[in-house]
Amino acid sequence: MGKSNPMLDKPIFVLGSFVLACTAKVDRFPQPGESMAAQRVTIEPGGKGLNQAMMARRLGASVDGLLAVGDDLAARFALPALERADLPKTMLLPIGGESGSGIGFIDAEGETCLAIAPNANLALSAAHVRARTEAIEGAALVTAQYEIADAPIREAFALARRAGVPTLLNPSPFRAISREILGTTSILIVNETEARSLAATLGLSAEAAATPNGFAAELAPAIRARGPRCVVLTRGAAGAVAAAADEVAEQPGFAVATTDSLGAGDAFAATFGVRMAQRLPLSIALREAAAAGALTTTRPGVFEALPRADEIAAMIASPH
């Protein structure tokens, strides 16, 4: 991983989500009632939690966590996915019922529209989290996303906070963030749409999230006053901006030929979290995260698209 990226001596603990994802590559998004030909249809194991766990592992971090699945056909994809991704099968939590599933379209520009049914992911509970207290207290970082319910996140982040373990929240798909969860979040990562929704819940104008300057001057301080030490705004191809108490870092986007944008946000979030857990400077963590996200968009799907550390380093080192 190189001298600048020291190995972590503790795992990243991921409150995961598992989704069997079916996506179709099309020239344009279909109209209501329209049937159309697809260039490619991909069925693969995914979910924001699994994607972020895989990305952390591809960076060389050891990974632990919880990943809830049902007892249906989709669940049969989970264990082979963990094995292929070199993730511990102990992450798997069979709950019963239907596993998470999703469908999506990818247009010619690589833009996506998705619909996710969390199903078994929403059955992950605070009790399941308490059963893994020792692992959470011994982690380098605890991460969560919003394809699971509030209760397990609230419990895990409270346990982490009491043990002095940093936490990372990627509230996607967006819903209002509870005061308790925000108060125990160390790093918050939102995209532009989520930032506007978050600004509204905090009583701020949409302009506070519309530009990097507005984000750094208004939204980020308002969020930090409620708990997080670092707030990150991802801006797609335009890059990202991160605001901490004493530093603001802005990273332009990397120019790439985009195939689809699936998983780019997950690659960014996991990379940023791992690099911050390694205590790298904010600007370096942001640059590597942006490179990871950009690289993910250059390949179809997510499972095989998430990059490795040497690919991220090569992109940063190349002229652009």
XYZ file of C-alpha atoms in Angstrom:
320
model
C 0.000 0.000 0.000
C 3.029 2.276 0.061
C 4.746 4.279 2.734
C 2.148 7.058 2.621
C -0.688 4.625 3.360
C 0.185 2.719 6.547
C -1.591 -0.550 7.223
C -4.391 -0.481 9.769
C -3.909 -2.803 12.716
C -7.673 -2.978 13.341
C -10.586 -3.853 11.022
C -13.103 -1.561 9.425
C -16.513 -2.592 10.825
C -19.246 -2.186 8.201
C -22.933 -2.131 9.030
C -23.705 -3.577 5.668
C -26.570 -4.093 3.295
C -26.959 -6.825 0.712
C -28.911 -6.263 -2.498
C -29.162 -8.521 -5.518
C -29.008 -5.880 -8.228
C -30.304 -6.111 -11.788
C -29.290 -3.259 -14.095
C -29.887 -2.578 -17.768
C -27.684 -0.425 -20.005
C -29.938 1.554 -22.375
C -29.556 4.456 -24.799
C -31.950 6.556 -22.714
C -34.263 6.077 -19.765
C -37.596 4.535 -20.809
C -40.837 6.478 -20.900
C -43.917 5.281 -18.959
C -45.352 2.186 -20.607
C -42.410 1.792 -22.994
C -40.526 -1.449 -23.668
C -37.059 -1.037 -25.128
C -33.950 -3.001 -26.017
C -30.998 -3.060 -23.619
C -27.361 -3.179 -24.638
C -26.489 -5.182 -21.552
C -28.232 -6.585 -18.488
C -26.165 -7.271 -15.379
C -27.214 -9.263 -12.324
C -24.731 -9.094 -9.468
C -24.514 -9.012 -5.671
C -24.343 -5.497 -4.325
C -25.885 -3.099 -1.865
C -24.185 -0.011 -0.503
C -22.910 -1.846 2.564
C -21.438 -4.773 0.647
C -19.925 -2.409 -1.923
C -18.229 -0.342 0.770
C -16.944 -3.453 2.527
C -15.483 -4.731 -0.755
C -13.856 -1.374 -1.470
C -12.239 -1.250 1.969
C -10.892 -4.765 1.437
C -9.487 -3.855 -1.977
C -7.544 -1.096 -0.280
C -5.904 -3.737 1.920
C -7.908 -3.112 5.079
C -9.242 -6.020 7.083
C -13.033 -5.870 7.255
C -15.679 -7.084 9.678
C -19.343 -6.254 10.030
C -22.926 -7.396 9.631
C -24.758 -8.244 6.412
C -28.386 -9.382 6.666
C -29.918 -11.714 4.059
C -33.177 -13.622 3.735
C -33.752 -17.255 2.859
C -34.739 -16.819 -0.794
C -32.928 -17.407 -4.082
C -31.212 -14.015 -3.888
C -29.592 -15.014 -0.579
C -27.646 -17.732 -2.365
C -25.545 -15.062 -4.035
C -24.320 -13.666 -0.714
C -21.818 -16.260 0.530
C -20.086 -16.687 -2.864
C -19.883 -12.894 -3.080
C -18.144 -12.676 0.289
C -15.731 -15.431 -0.708
C -14.889 -13.741 -4.023
C -14.380 -10.418 -2.269
C -12.158 -11.957 0.442
C -14.582 -10.870 3.168
C -15.246 -13.006 6.274
C -18.327 -15.193 6.038
C -19.019 -14.333 9.688
C -20.390 -11.020 8.381
C -23.387 -12.910 7.020
C -26.531 -12.739 9.133
C -29.334 -15.021 7.840
C -32.619 -13.498 8.977
C -35.255 -15.082 6.753
C -37.790 -13.680 4.346
C -36.815 -11.801 1.214
C -33.305 -10.519 0.679
C -32.646 -6.993 -0.516
C -33.126 -6.491 -4.238
C -32.920 -3.652 -6.708
C -33.427 -2.679 -10.329
C -31.854 0.112 -12.302
C -31.251 1.694 -15.687
C -27.995 3.191 -16.975
C -28.230 5.615 -19.889
C -25.706 6.389 -22.619
C -24.047 9.081 -20.482
C -23.564 6.699 -17.564
C -26.289 8.288 -15.445
C -28.406 5.928 -13.382
C -31.878 5.641 -11.924
C -32.472 2.971 -9.302
C -35.101 1.472 -7.057
C -34.115 -0.607 -4.016
C -36.238 -2.884 -1.816
C -34.210 -3.284 1.418
C -36.273 -6.252 2.719
C -34.068 -8.309 5.095
C -31.679 -5.376 5.498
C -34.325 -3.583 7.542
C -34.485 -6.532 9.965
C -30.924 -5.863 11.130
C -31.497 -4.806 14.737
C -29.847 -3.192 17.725
C -29.739 -6.639 19.351
C -27.719 -7.992 16.411
C -25.328 -5.085 16.863
C -24.987 -5.607 20.625
C -23.967 -9.210 19.942
C -20.933 -7.767 18.094
C -19.982 -5.216 20.751
C -16.431 -6.494 21.143
C -15.766 -6.248 17.393
C -17.172 -2.723 17.237
C -15.116 -1.568 20.213
C -11.993 -3.044 18.603
C -12.501 -1.491 15.156
C -10.506 1.252 13.445
C -13.722 2.725 12.030
C -17.437 1.864 12.096
C -19.375 2.725 8.942
C -23.057 2.719 8.026
C -25.380 3.701 5.195
C -29.155 4.089 4.952
C -30.191 0.805 3.356
C -30.656 -0.342 6.966
C -32.820 1.042 9.782
C -31.869 3.674 12.357
C -31.830 1.352 15.374
C -28.699 -0.679 14.506
C -26.844 2.459 13.430
C -27.767 4.276 16.624
C -26.595 1.309 18.727
C -23.351 0.740 16.821
C -22.384 4.415 16.782
C -23.122 4.754 20.502
C -20.925 1.732 21.253
C -18.187 3.124 19.015
C -18.346 6.574 20.583
C -17.999 5.139 24.110
C -14.954 3.154 22.946
C -13.367 6.119 21.167
C -13.824 4.551 17.718
C -14.581 6.977 14.852
C -17.738 6.517 12.800
C -18.725 7.295 9.224
C -22.279 7.770 7.956
C -23.289 7.849 4.293
C -27.047 8.613 4.574
C -28.086 7.168 1.232
C -30.854 6.638 0.198
C -31.511 9.833 2.122
C -33.867 10.181 5.059
C -33.773 12.651 7.914
C -30.833 11.953 10.223
C -31.826 11.602 13.856
C -30.215 13.817 16.463
C -28.744 10.771 18.254
C -27.116 9.361 15.126
C -25.764 12.701 13.934
C -24.396 13.362 17.409
C -22.305 10.169 17.317
C -21.147 10.498 13.689
C -17.514 11.475 13.167
C -17.555 11.724 9.352
C -20.650 12.503 7.282
C -20.583 12.051 3.493
C -23.429 13.358 1.317
C -23.922 14.004 -2.381
C -25.439 17.205 -3.757
C -29.024 15.939 -3.683
C -28.622 14.657 -0.127
C -26.958 17.912 0.917
C -29.966 19.909 -0.287
C -32.331 17.600 1.591
C -30.172 17.859 4.697
C -30.081 21.643 4.440
C -33.880 21.671 4.366
C -34.114 19.495 7.497
C -31.780 21.927 9.282
C -33.808 24.943 8.217
C -31.143 26.220 5.807
C -31.691 27.399 2.254
C -30.844 25.168 -0.688
C -28.120 27.678 -1.595
C -26.181 26.523 1.466
C -25.558 23.218 -0.336
C -25.482 24.455 -3.941
C -21.807 25.412 -4.192
C -18.556 24.396 -2.484
C -18.326 27.854 -0.897
C -21.889 27.740 0.393
C -21.341 24.235 1.688
C -18.126 25.139 3.510
C -19.471 28.421 4.899
C -23.015 27.403 5.900
C -24.054 23.768 5.719
C -20.876 22.113 6.976
C -20.574 24.302 10.105
C -24.251 23.738 10.904
C -23.728 19.985 10.666
C -20.493 20.020 12.659
C -22.261 21.900 15.440
C -24.481 18.830 15.784
C -21.670 16.277 16.130
C -19.591 15.327 13.062
C -15.993 16.468 12.983
C -15.744 16.255 9.192
C -18.418 16.751 6.514
C -17.868 15.802 2.865
C -19.855 16.859 -0.189
C -19.451 14.695 -3.288
C -20.209 16.465 -6.585
C -20.001 13.678 -9.154
C -17.732 14.545 -12.072
C -17.082 17.980 -10.512
C -15.156 16.451 -7.606
C -15.674 16.851 -3.870
C -15.163 19.195 -0.941
C -14.446 18.286 2.686
C -14.826 20.611 5.641
C -13.346 20.001 9.088
C -13.103 22.414 12.001
C -9.767 23.884 10.950
C -9.485 22.918 7.267
C -11.418 22.916 4.011
C -10.143 20.771 1.140
C -11.504 20.869 -2.396
C -10.748 18.188 -4.976
C -11.540 18.637 -8.687
C -12.992 15.680 -10.524
C -10.836 13.282 -12.557
C -11.576 13.274 -16.283
C -12.566 9.724 -17.254
C -14.644 7.988 -19.918
C -17.721 7.029 -17.904
C -19.451 3.712 -18.537
C -21.834 3.945 -15.612
C -21.829 5.688 -12.253
C -23.049 2.727 -10.196
C -20.996 2.244 -7.044
C -18.958 5.418 -7.453
C -20.321 6.916 -4.255
C -19.628 3.709 -2.358
C -16.049 3.587 -3.643
C -15.582 7.202 -2.572
C -17.058 6.725 0.904
C -15.090 3.588 1.724
C -11.815 5.005 0.431
C -12.233 8.246 2.336
C -13.088 6.331 5.516
C -10.115 3.975 5.251
C -7.664 6.764 4.525
C -8.973 8.897 7.384
C -8.745 5.876 9.693
C -5.097 5.662 8.605
C -4.809 9.306 9.725
C -3.766 10.614 6.327
C -4.155 14.360 5.678
C -7.660 15.442 4.694
C -6.615 16.550 1.203
C -4.912 13.228 0.456
C -7.882 11.182 1.693
C -10.172 13.322 -0.464
C -7.986 12.940 -3.557
C -7.784 9.156 -3.241
C -11.523 8.910 -2.645
C -12.273 11.002 -5.727
C -9.944 8.847 -7.809
C -11.592 5.673 -6.537
C -15.026 6.987 -7.432
C -13.917 8.087 -10.891
C -12.253 4.758 -11.666
C -15.399 2.877 -10.677
C -17.385 4.738 -13.338
C -15.098 3.502 -16.123
C -16.228 -0.129 -15.842
C -19.664 -1.748 -16.015
C -21.375 -2.851 -12.819
C -19.851 -2.571 -9.375
C -18.500 -5.896 -8.122
C -15.617 -6.033 -10.625
C -15.469 -2.265 -11.113
C -14.273 -1.220 -7.660
C -10.565 -0.359 -7.995
C -7.547 -1.457 -6.019
C -5.000 0.730 -4.298
C -2.403 0.482 -7.080
C -4.981 1.615 -9.665
C -5.905 4.603 -7.530
C -2.231 5.524 -7.114
C -1.668 5.214 -10.879
C -4.583 7.525 -11.647
C -3.358 10.159 -9.212
C 0.169 9.940 -10.608
C -0.890 10.209 -14.269
C -1.203 13.602 -16.006
C -4.774 14.867 -16.139
